[in-house]
Coordinates of C-alpha atoms and ligand atoms in Angstrom, one line a residue:
M1 CA 14.8 27.4 -3.3
S2 CA 13.6 24.0 -4.5
I3 CA 14.4 20.4 -3.6
K4 CA 14.1 17.5 -6.1
G5 CA 12.2 14.3 -5.5
I6 CA 10.5 11.6 -7.5
V7 CA 7.0 12.3 -8.7
V8 CA 4.7 9.5 -7.7
S9 CA 1.4 11.3 -8.0
S10 CA 1.2 14.2 -10.3
G11 CA -0.3 17.7 -9.8
V12 CA 0.6 21.0 -8.2
A13 CA -0.2 21.7 -4.5
F14 CA -0.1 24.8 -2.5
G15 CA -0.3 24.7 1.3
Q16 CA 1.2 25.1 4.7
A17 CA 4.0 22.7 5.6
L18 CA 3.4 20.3 8.5
H19 CA 6.1 17.8 9.6
L20 CA 5.0 14.5 10.8
N21 CA 7.5 12.8 13.0
L22 CA 5.6 9.6 14.0
H23 CA 8.4 7.2 14.7
H24 CA 10.8 6.9 17.5
E25 CA 14.5 7.0 16.9
K26 CA 16.5 3.7 17.3
I27 CA 16.4 2.6 20.9
D28 CA 19.7 3.0 22.8
Y29 CA 20.3 -0.3 24.6
R30 CA 23.4 0.8 26.6
R31 CA 23.2 0.6 30.4
V32 CA 22.6 3.8 32.2
S33 CA 24.6 4.9 35.3
P34 CA 22.9 4.7 38.7
A35 CA 22.9 8.5 38.8
Q36 CA 20.7 8.6 35.7
I37 CA 18.0 6.3 37.0
P38 CA 15.8 8.9 38.7
N39 CA 15.9 11.0 35.6
E40 CA 14.8 8.0 33.4
Q41 CA 12.0 7.3 35.9
R42 CA 10.9 10.9 35.8
K43 CA 10.9 10.8 32.0
L44 CA 8.8 7.6 32.1
E45 CA 6.2 9.2 34.3
Q46 CA 6.0 12.2 32.1
A47 CA 5.5 10.1 29.0
F48 CA 2.7 8.1 30.7
N49 CA 1.0 11.4 31.8
K50 CA 1.3 13.0 28.4
Q51 CA 0.0 10.0 26.6
K52 CA -3.0 9.8 29.0
C53 CA -3.8 13.4 28.4
H54 CA -3.5 13.0 24.7
L55 CA -5.9 10.0 24.8
E56 CA -8.3 11.7 27.0
E57 CA -8.5 14.7 24.7
G58 CA -9.1 12.3 21.8
L59 CA -11.8 10.5 23.8
A60 CA -13.7 13.7 24.5
K61 CA -14.2 14.2 20.7
L62 CA -15.7 10.8 20.1
E63 CA -19.1 9.4 20.5
V64 CA -19.6 6.9 23.4
G65 CA -20.0 3.3 22.2
T66 CA -18.1 3.6 18.9
E67 CA -15.3 1.1 18.3
H68 CA -12.8 3.8 18.3
Y69 CA -14.0 5.2 21.6
D70 CA -13.8 1.7 23.3
L71 CA -10.3 1.2 22.0
I72 CA -9.1 4.6 23.3
E73 CA -10.8 4.0 26.6
A74 CA -9.1 0.6 26.9
D75 CA -5.7 2.2 26.4
I76 CA -6.4 4.8 29.1
L77 CA -7.5 2.1 31.5
F78 CA -4.3 0.2 30.7
L79 CA -2.1 3.3 31.4
D80 CA -4.1 4.2 34.5
D81 CA -3.0 1.0 36.2
E82 CA -0.4 2.2 38.7
S83 CA 1.2 -1.2 39.1
L84 CA 2.1 -1.0 35.4
L85 CA 4.0 2.2 35.9
E86 CA 5.7 0.7 38.9
L87 CA 6.7 -2.4 37.0
V88 CA 8.4 -0.3 34.3
A89 CA 10.1 2.0 36.8
N90 CA 11.4 -1.1 38.7
E91 CA 12.7 -2.5 35.5
I92 CA 14.7 0.7 35.0
S93 CA 16.4 0.6 38.4
Q94 CA 16.9 -3.2 38.6
L95 CA 18.4 -3.6 35.1
Q96 CA 20.0 -0.2 34.9
I97 CA 18.3 0.5 31.5
N98 CA 16.7 3.6 30.1
A99 CA 13.0 4.2 30.0
A100 CA 12.6 3.3 26.4
V101 CA 14.2 -0.1 26.8
A102 CA 12.1 -0.8 29.9
I103 CA 8.9 0.1 28.2
E104 CA 9.8 -2.1 25.3
R105 CA 10.5 -5.0 27.6
I106 CA 7.4 -4.7 29.8
F107 CA 4.9 -3.9 27.0
S108 CA 6.2 -6.9 25.0
D109 CA 5.7 -9.2 28.0
Q110 CA 2.2 -7.8 28.6
A111 CA 1.3 -8.2 24.9
A112 CA 2.7 -11.8 24.9
E113 CA 0.5 -12.6 27.9
L114 CA -2.6 -11.2 26.2
E115 CA -1.8 -13.1 23.0
Q116 CA -2.1 -16.4 24.9
L117 CA -5.7 -15.7 26.0
E118 CA -8.6 -17.7 24.6
D119 CA -10.8 -14.7 24.2
P120 CA -10.1 -13.3 20.7
Y121 CA -11.0 -9.8 21.8
L122 CA -8.3 -9.8 24.5
A123 CA -5.8 -11.6 22.3
N124 CA -6.3 -8.9 19.7
R125 CA -5.5 -6.3 22.4
A126 CA -1.9 -7.5 22.3
Q127 CA -1.4 -5.5 19.1
D128 CA -2.8 -2.4 20.8
V129 CA -0.6 -2.8 23.7
M130 CA 2.5 -3.0 21.5
C131 CA 1.3 0.0 19.6
L132 CA 0.8 1.9 22.9
G133 CA 4.3 1.0 24.0
S134 CA 5.7 2.2 20.8
R135 CA 3.8 5.5 21.1
L136 CA 5.2 6.0 24.7
I137 CA 8.7 5.4 23.4
A138 CA 8.1 8.0 20.7
R139 CA 6.9 10.4 23.4
L140 CA 10.3 10.0 25.1
S141 CA 12.1 11.0 22.0
G142 CA 9.8 13.9 21.3
A143 CA 8.1 12.3 18.3
Q144 CA 4.5 13.2 17.5
H145 CA 1.2 11.4 17.2
L146 CA -1.0 11.0 14.3
D147 CA -3.6 13.4 15.6
L148 CA -4.5 15.6 12.7
S149 CA -8.1 16.2 13.7
R150 CA -7.5 19.9 14.1
L151 CA -6.2 20.5 10.6
T152 CA -8.3 22.9 8.6
E153 CA -5.9 24.5 6.1
A154 CA -4.6 22.9 2.9
T155 CA -1.6 21.1 4.3
V156 CA 1.5 19.7 2.7
I157 CA 2.6 16.8 4.8
L158 CA 6.4 16.4 5.2
A159 CA 7.7 13.2 6.8
H160 CA 10.7 10.9 6.8
D161 CA 8.4 8.0 5.8
L162 CA 4.8 7.1 6.2
T163 CA 3.4 3.5 6.2
P164 CA 0.4 2.8 4.0
A165 CA -1.7 2.4 7.2
E166 CA -0.6 5.8 8.4
F167 CA -1.5 7.3 5.1
A168 CA -4.9 5.7 5.3
M169 CA -5.5 7.6 8.5
L170 CA -4.7 11.1 7.2
P171 CA -7.7 13.5 6.9
L172 CA -7.3 13.6 3.2
Q173 CA -9.8 16.5 2.7
H174 CA -7.2 18.8 4.3
I175 CA -4.1 17.4 2.7
S176 CA -3.1 19.1 -0.5
G177 CA 0.3 17.3 -0.9
L178 CA 2.7 14.8 0.5
V179 CA 6.5 14.8 0.6
L180 CA 8.6 12.0 2.0
N181 CA 12.3 11.5 2.4
T182 CA 11.9 7.8 1.5
G183 CA 10.0 5.7 -0.9
G184 CA 9.7 5.3 -4.7
L185 CA 7.3 5.0 -7.5
T186 CA 6.1 1.5 -6.6
S187 CA 5.9 1.8 -2.8
H188 CA 2.5 1.2 -1.4
T189 CA 2.2 4.7 0.1
A190 CA 2.9 6.0 -3.4
I191 CA 0.1 3.8 -4.8
L192 CA -2.3 5.1 -2.2
A193 CA -1.4 8.7 -2.8
R194 CA -2.0 8.3 -6.5
S195 CA -5.3 6.6 -5.9
A196 CA -6.4 9.5 -3.7
G197 CA -5.2 12.0 -6.3
I198 CA -2.9 13.7 -3.8
P199 CA 0.2 15.2 -5.5
A200 CA 3.2 13.5 -3.9
L201 CA 6.9 13.6 -4.1
L202 CA 9.0 10.8 -2.6
S203 CA 12.7 10.3 -2.1
C204 CA 12.9 14.1 -1.5
R205 CA 15.9 15.0 0.6
F206 CA 14.6 18.0 2.5
E207 CA 16.0 18.6 6.0
R208 CA 13.8 19.1 9.0
S209 CA 15.6 22.4 9.7
Q210 CA 14.9 23.9 6.3
I211 CA 11.1 24.2 6.7
N212 CA 9.0 25.2 9.7
D213 CA 5.5 24.1 10.4
G214 CA 3.2 26.6 8.9
D215 CA 5.6 27.8 6.2
A216 CA 4.0 28.3 2.8
V217 CA 5.3 25.7 0.4
V218 CA 4.5 24.7 -3.2
L219 CA 4.7 21.2 -4.4
N220 CA 5.4 20.9 -8.1
A221 CA 4.6 17.2 -8.6
I222 CA 4.9 17.5 -12.3
D223 CA 8.6 18.4 -12.6
G224 CA 9.5 16.9 -9.2
E225 CA 10.3 19.9 -7.0
L226 CA 9.3 21.1 -3.6
H227 CA 9.6 24.9 -3.4
L228 CA 10.4 26.5 0.0
K229 CA 9.7 30.1 0.6
P230 CA 8.4 30.5 -3.0
T231 CA 8.8 33.9 -4.6
A232 CA 5.8 35.7 -6.1
E233 CA 7.2 34.8 -9.5
T234 CA 7.3 31.0 -8.6
V235 CA 3.8 31.1 -7.2
A236 CA 2.5 32.8 -10.4
R237 CA 4.4 30.3 -12.6
L238 CA 3.1 27.3 -10.6
T239 CA -0.4 28.6 -10.4
H240 CA -0.3 28.8 -14.2
L241 CA 1.1 25.2 -14.4
R242 CA -1.7 24.0 -12.1
Q243 CA -4.3 25.6 -14.4
Q244 CA -2.7 24.0 -17.4
D245 CA -2.7 20.6 -15.6
E246 CA -6.3 20.9 -14.7
A247 CA -7.2 21.9 -18.3
H248 CA -5.3 18.9 -19.6
K249 CA -7.2 16.6 -17.2
Q250 CA -10.5 18.1 -18.4
Q251 CA -9.4 17.5 -22.0
L252 CA -8.7 13.8 -21.1
L253 CA -12.2 13.4 -19.7
L254 CA -13.5 13.7 -23.3
L255 CA -12.0 10.2 -23.9
K256 CA -13.8 8.6 -21.1
D257 CA -16.5 6.8 -23.2
L258 CA -14.2 6.0 -26.2
P259 CA -12.7 2.6 -26.7
T260 CA -9.1 1.8 -25.9
T261 CA -8.1 1.0 -29.5
T262 CA -5.1 1.8 -31.5
L263 CA -5.4 3.9 -34.7
D264 CA -5.5 0.6 -36.8
G265 CA -8.2 -0.9 -34.6
H266 CA -6.3 -3.2 -32.2
S267 CA -8.2 -3.3 -28.8
V268 CA -6.6 -3.5 -25.4
G269 CA -8.4 -4.1 -22.1
L270 CA -8.0 -1.0 -19.9
L271 CA -8.9 -1.8 -16.3
A272 CA -8.2 -0.1 -12.9
N273 CA -6.3 -0.9 -9.8
V274 CA -8.4 0.0 -6.7
G275 CA -8.5 -0.6 -3.0
S276 CA -11.8 0.6 -1.7
L277 CA -15.6 0.8 -2.5
N278 CA -15.1 4.5 -2.8
E279 CA -12.7 4.0 -5.7
I280 CA -15.0 1.5 -7.3
S281 CA -17.7 4.1 -7.3
H282 CA -15.3 6.4 -9.3
L283 CA -14.6 3.9 -12.1
T284 CA -17.2 5.4 -14.3
D285 CA -15.7 8.9 -13.9
V286 CA -12.8 7.7 -16.0
G287 CA -14.6 5.0 -18.1
A288 CA -12.6 2.1 -16.7
E289 CA -13.7 -1.2 -18.3
G290 CA -13.4 -3.0 -14.9
I291 CA -11.0 -3.8 -12.2
G292 CA -7.8 -5.6 -13.0
L293 CA -6.6 -5.6 -9.4
F294 CA -8.6 -5.1 -6.2
R295 CA -6.1 -4.9 -3.4
T296 CA -8.2 -6.3 -0.6
E297 CA -5.6 -5.5 2.0
F298 CA -6.1 -1.8 1.5
M299 CA -9.6 -2.0 2.8
L300 CA -8.1 -3.3 6.1
M301 CA -5.7 -0.5 6.6
N302 CA -8.1 1.4 8.8
T303 CA -9.7 -1.3 11.0
N304 CA -8.6 -3.1 14.1
T305 CA -10.3 -6.4 13.3
I306 CA -10.5 -8.6 10.2
P307 CA -14.1 -8.5 9.0
N308 CA -15.9 -11.9 9.3
E309 CA -17.2 -13.9 6.3
K310 CA -20.6 -12.2 6.3
I311 CA -19.2 -8.7 6.3
Q312 CA -16.8 -9.6 3.5
Y313 CA -19.6 -11.3 1.5
H314 CA -21.7 -8.1 1.8
F315 CA -18.8 -6.0 0.8
Y316 CA -18.0 -8.0 -2.3
C317 CA -21.7 -8.0 -3.2
D318 CA -21.8 -4.2 -2.9
A319 CA -18.8 -4.0 -5.1
L320 CA -20.4 -6.3 -7.7
H321 CA -23.4 -4.1 -7.7
L322 CA -21.3 -1.1 -8.4
M323 CA -19.4 -3.0 -11.1
D324 CA -22.6 -3.8 -13.0
G325 CA -21.2 -6.9 -14.8
K326 CA -17.8 -5.4 -15.6
T327 CA -14.6 -7.4 -15.0
F328 CA -13.9 -7.6 -11.3
T329 CA -10.6 -9.1 -10.2
I330 CA -10.2 -9.6 -6.5
R331 CA -6.7 -10.4 -5.2
T332 CA -6.7 -12.3 -1.9
L333 CA -5.0 -10.6 1.1
D334 CA -1.5 -9.6 0.2
V335 CA 0.1 -8.6 3.5
G336 CA 3.6 -8.5 4.9
A337 CA 6.8 -6.5 4.0
D338 CA 5.8 -2.8 3.7
K339 CA 2.1 -3.7 4.0
E340 CA 1.6 -4.2 7.8
L341 CA -2.0 -4.0 8.9
P342 CA -3.1 -2.8 12.3
C343 CA -5.5 -5.7 12.6
L344 CA -2.8 -8.4 12.2
N345 CA 0.1 -9.2 14.4
P346 CA 3.3 -7.9 12.8
A347 CA 5.7 -10.7 11.9
C348 CA 9.1 -10.4 13.5
E349 CA 11.3 -11.4 10.7
D350 CA 14.8 -10.3 9.8
N351 CA 13.9 -10.1 6.1
P352 CA 10.2 -9.4 5.8
A353 CA 10.2 -8.9 2.1
L354 CA 11.6 -12.4 1.7
G355 CA 9.5 -13.8 4.5
I356 CA 6.0 -14.7 5.4
R357 CA 4.2 -12.3 3.0
G358 CA 1.6 -12.6 0.3
I359 CA 0.2 -16.0 -0.1
R360 CA 2.6 -17.3 2.5
Y361 CA 1.0 -15.2 5.1
T362 CA -2.4 -16.6 4.4
F363 CA -1.1 -20.1 4.2
A364 CA 0.3 -19.6 7.6
H365 CA -3.1 -18.3 8.8
P366 CA -5.5 -20.5 6.8
E367 CA -8.6 -19.3 8.7
I368 CA -8.0 -15.8 7.2
L369 CA -7.8 -17.2 3.7
T370 CA -10.7 -19.6 4.0
T371 CA -12.9 -16.8 5.4
Q372 CA -12.1 -14.7 2.4
L373 CA -12.4 -17.5 -0.1
K374 CA -15.8 -18.4 1.2
A375 CA -17.0 -14.8 1.1
I376 CA -15.8 -14.5 -2.5
L377 CA -17.2 -17.8 -3.6
R378 CA -20.6 -16.7 -2.2
A379 CA -20.4 -13.3 -3.8
S380 CA -19.6 -15.0 -7.2
N381 CA -23.2 -16.3 -7.1
H382 CA -24.2 -12.7 -7.9
G383 CA -21.8 -11.7 -10.6
P384 CA -18.6 -12.6 -12.4
I385 CA -15.4 -12.6 -10.3
R386 CA -11.8 -13.2 -11.2
L387 CA -9.9 -14.4 -8.2
M388 CA -6.2 -13.8 -8.1
F389 CA -3.5 -15.0 -5.7
P390 CA -0.4 -12.9 -4.8
M391 CA 3.2 -14.1 -4.6
I392 CA 2.8 -17.5 -6.2
N393 CA 6.1 -19.1 -7.1
Q394 CA 5.3 -22.7 -8.0
V395 CA 2.7 -25.2 -8.9
E396 CA 2.6 -26.8 -5.4
E397 CA 1.1 -23.5 -4.1
L398 CA -1.7 -23.7 -6.7
D399 CA -2.4 -27.4 -5.7
T400 CA -2.9 -26.2 -2.1
L401 CA -5.1 -23.3 -3.2
F402 CA -7.3 -25.5 -5.4
E403 CA -7.7 -27.9 -2.6
L404 CA -8.6 -25.1 -0.2
I405 CA -11.2 -23.8 -2.7
E406 CA -12.8 -27.3 -2.9
Q407 CA -12.9 -27.5 0.9
C408 CA -14.5 -24.1 1.1
K409 CA -17.2 -25.3 -1.4
I410 CA -17.8 -28.4 0.8
R411 CA -18.3 -26.2 3.8
L412 CA -20.6 -23.9 2.0
N413 CA -22.7 -26.9 0.8
E414 CA -22.9 -28.0 4.4
E415 CA -23.9 -24.6 5.5
E416 CA -26.4 -24.5 2.7
K417 CA -25.0 -21.3 1.3
G418 CA -25.0 -20.8 -2.5
Y419 CA -21.8 -20.0 -4.4
G420 CA -20.7 -19.5 -8.0
E421 CA -17.7 -20.4 -10.2
L422 CA -14.6 -18.3 -10.3
S423 CA -12.0 -17.5 -12.9
I424 CA -8.7 -18.2 -11.3
G425 CA -5.4 -16.3 -11.9
I426 CA -2.2 -15.4 -10.2
V427 CA 0.0 -12.3 -9.9
V428 CA 3.3 -13.2 -11.6
E429 CA 5.7 -11.2 -9.4
T430 CA 8.8 -13.3 -8.7
P431 CA 11.4 -14.6 -11.2
A432 CA 10.5 -18.2 -10.1
A433 CA 6.9 -17.6 -11.1
V434 CA 8.0 -16.6 -14.6
I435 CA 10.3 -19.6 -14.9
N436 CA 7.6 -22.0 -13.6
L437 CA 4.8 -20.3 -15.5
E438 CA 4.3 -23.1 -18.1
S439 CA 3.7 -25.7 -15.3
M440 CA 1.0 -23.4 -13.8
L441 CA -0.7 -22.1 -16.9
P442 CA -2.9 -25.2 -17.6
M443 CA -4.5 -24.6 -14.2
L444 CA -5.2 -20.9 -14.8
D445 CA -7.7 -18.7 -16.6
F446 CA -5.6 -15.6 -16.6
I447 CA -2.4 -14.1 -15.2
S448 CA -1.4 -10.6 -14.2
I449 CA 2.2 -9.5 -14.2
G450 CA 3.0 -7.6 -11.0
T451 CA 6.0 -5.6 -12.1
N452 CA 6.4 -3.8 -8.8
D453 CA 7.5 -6.9 -6.9
L454 CA 8.8 -8.6 -10.0
T455 CA 11.3 -5.7 -10.2
Q456 CA 12.1 -5.9 -6.5
Y457 CA 12.8 -9.6 -6.6
T458 CA 14.6 -9.7 -9.9
M459 CA 16.9 -6.8 -9.1
A460 CA 17.2 -7.8 -5.4
A461 CA 16.3 -4.1 -4.7
D462 CA 13.8 -3.2 -2.0
R463 CA 11.0 -1.3 -3.7
T464 CA 10.8 1.2 -0.8
N465 CA 14.5 2.1 -0.6
P466 CA 15.0 5.5 -2.1
Q467 CA 18.7 4.8 -2.8
L468 CA 17.8 2.1 -5.2
T469 CA 14.7 3.4 -7.0
R470 CA 16.6 5.3 -9.7
D471 CA 19.0 2.6 -10.7
Y472 CA 16.6 -0.4 -10.6
P473 CA 13.4 0.7 -12.3
S474 CA 10.8 -1.6 -13.8
L475 CA 11.5 -0.2 -17.2
S476 CA 14.7 -2.1 -17.8
P477 CA 16.0 -4.7 -20.3
A478 CA 15.8 -7.5 -17.6
I479 CA 12.1 -6.8 -16.7
L480 CA 11.1 -6.4 -20.3
T481 CA 12.6 -9.8 -21.0
L482 CA 10.6 -11.4 -18.1
I483 CA 7.4 -9.7 -19.3
Q484 CA 8.0 -11.0 -22.8
M485 CA 8.5 -14.5 -21.4
C486 CA 5.2 -14.3 -19.5
I487 CA 3.3 -13.0 -22.6
D488 CA 4.7 -15.6 -24.9
S489 CA 4.0 -18.5 -22.4
A490 CA 0.5 -17.2 -21.8
K491 CA -0.2 -17.0 -25.5
R492 CA 1.0 -20.6 -26.0
Y493 CA -1.6 -21.7 -23.4
N494 CA -4.3 -19.4 -24.6
V495 CA -4.4 -17.7 -21.2
K496 CA -5.3 -14.0 -20.9
V497 CA -2.3 -11.9 -19.8
S498 CA -2.7 -8.7 -18.0
L499 CA -0.1 -6.3 -16.3
C500 CA -1.1 -4.6 -13.1
G501 CA 2.2 -3.2 -11.8
E502 CA 2.8 0.5 -11.9
L503 CA 4.6 0.2 -15.2
A504 CA 1.3 -0.2 -16.9
S505 CA 0.2 3.3 -15.6
D506 CA 3.1 5.0 -17.5
P507 CA 1.6 6.4 -20.7
I508 CA 5.1 6.3 -22.3
V509 CA 5.4 2.6 -21.6
A510 CA 1.9 1.4 -22.3
P511 CA 2.2 1.4 -26.2
L512 CA 5.4 -0.7 -25.8
L513 CA 3.5 -3.2 -23.7
V514 CA 0.8 -3.3 -26.3
G515 CA 3.5 -4.0 -28.9
M516 CA 4.8 -6.8 -26.8
G517 CA 1.4 -8.5 -26.9
I518 CA -0.2 -7.7 -23.6
D519 CA -4.0 -8.3 -23.6
E520 CA -4.9 -6.0 -20.7
L521 CA -3.4 -3.2 -18.7
S522 CA -4.6 -2.5 -15.2
V523 CA -3.6 1.0 -14.1
N524 CA -4.2 3.4 -11.2
L525 CA -7.4 5.5 -11.7
A526 CA -5.4 8.8 -11.9
S527 CA -3.4 7.5 -15.0
L528 CA -6.2 5.7 -16.8
L529 CA -7.1 8.4 -19.3
E530 CA -3.5 9.3 -19.9
V531 CA -2.8 5.7 -20.8
K532 CA -5.9 5.5 -23.0
S533 CA -4.9 8.6 -24.8
A534 CA -1.4 7.2 -25.5
I535 CA -2.9 4.1 -27.0
R536 CA -5.5 5.8 -29.1
V537 CA -2.9 8.0 -30.9
I538 CA -0.6 5.2 -32.1
S539 CA -1.1 2.3 -34.5
N540 CA -0.5 -1.3 -33.5
T541 CA 2.1 -1.5 -36.3
A542 CA 4.0 1.3 -34.6
C543 CA 3.7 -0.5 -31.2
L544 CA 5.1 -3.7 -32.7
E545 CA 8.0 -1.8 -34.2
M546 CA 8.6 -0.1 -30.9
A547 CA 8.6 -3.4 -29.0
K548 CA 11.0 -4.9 -31.6
H549 CA 13.4 -2.0 -31.2
A550 CA 13.1 -1.6 -27.4
R551 CA 13.8 -5.3 -26.8
K552 CA 17.2 -5.0 -28.4
I553 CA 18.3 -2.1 -26.2
K554 CA 20.7 -3.2 -23.5
R555 CA 20.9 -0.1 -21.2
I556 CA 18.2 1.4 -19.0
E557 CA 19.1 5.0 -19.8
E558 CA 19.0 4.2 -23.6
L559 CA 15.6 2.6 -23.2
N560 CA 14.3 5.7 -21.4
L561 CA 15.7 8.0 -24.0
Y562 CA 14.2 5.9 -26.8
L563 CA 10.7 5.8 -25.3
T564 CA 10.6 9.5 -24.2
G565 CA 12.0 10.5 -27.6
L566 CA 9.2 8.7 -29.3
S567 CA 6.6 10.4 -27.1
L568 CA 7.9 13.9 -27.7
Ligands
PEP1 C1 3.0 -5.7 -8.0 O1 3.8 -6.3 -7.2 O2 3.3 -5.3 -9.1 C2 1.6 -5.6 -7.7 C3 0.7 -5.2 -8.5 O3 1.2 -5.8 -6.4 P1 1.5 -4.8 -5.1 O4 2.0 -3.5 -5.7 O5 0.2 -4.6 -4.4 O6 2.6 -5.5 -4.4
MG2 MG1 3.0 -7.3 -5.4

């Protein structure tokens, strides 16, 4: 039996199934009857005890003095405080609420108190306390913890959803595949899975009851199928498919040192999207010409504090060293919406994707932005850096940013720290940015079209919602029109135009983008050679024809058929 899903990272994976149920169910806020109160208090005590045992087990495996050790120890001490348990138990009886609601109330109060403290270490603990509360609530509803330290087998992870931060914590060496009920091609977890080269299927409607932990499953993330209880025939067929896939990847490696040029000699920049030093060190494996998008928020997924200026400066210098003079485009922190970071306080907004995210988040926390800007300015003294700002809508935002950069330079002068000059660009990822582009282009050295968010905001379709991913893809007449508007405007102002959304990583679409006049494509590492191969086997004349025809197509399905037909 097999279940369909959307391939977001291709490959074939064999392994043992493991369900991850990390999140608690919705909290039930109804009052409980007086008779239920002792039961709720008993459940509360059990949850505290189980959580403490779990943390103590974790602590035993860690080295004393490491940051991780200290954090776990602090959580244990917090839970050990008997007056805390008493406080929550009293809340249950006084307000006649269940244990989950009481934990939520008391832990929020405790976190709010910590947040007010002057000491930044204690203020940061607020986040940990909220997290601990949420884990206790999860315990009450039987959800698990992200403790995969004992995994040794090749494991196919099955979950309802997984945040990018949770993905970043998985022991990837033991994970052969990933299958989620939610998500789509451009969700950030998908992007991370692709970067890590882990075959992944999202929007896959498996039921928890269909698969037991430990069952052998096969993930065919080429045709988009998860096979349960695979027959010997299926295993043989998919083993063969995997061999073919690996042979194809080997074949592509032969292109690594060849230029990204069409048959008639038109060159296109082919850069990579990355999120860690590790990925930067793999650029040469696929012959990337540089980095078109460095998602700096990805390097913060796994830490509990934001690195200071010095640490960031050293980090960018290390990256420059690895880049060896190649194009290096750093995007400033782009957080919010589906990219919540453990080191930042989550914003409580009704509509996070339309709220304080991207550049708005860093405007609201200028010290985070200036620390990053100063570190990048200093690093640019050691090599060329293109600096790119996310979620820019209008010229006023650029005015503020240019002003901030000047202030950072003044501070660096005062601190007698050297800095270099930066090329400045923006990610064009909202319809407003496209419409306002001509007012901003005179201030910019380059732009990069972020089709992931551009699609989300143009279509008013949440990029992580599996019910919408099929009907509102980036490859659509509306998005192609906006891309063309950007390219035409950029050319009028002689500004380089790149495209860093996932659309660029699709080898079927890349020649179309070339025909539309794109200067550079920035793609995920796993797709880079596929894209290069697609560009090298076509002429620019054919790309121009393709663009002329495709731009006249009015329907998404027809556009797909036209492009897949051409690639057959
Ligand atoms: C985009 O929105 O297209 C983009 C490249 O940025 P991200 O996927 O990180 O939001
Ligand atoms: Mg974006």
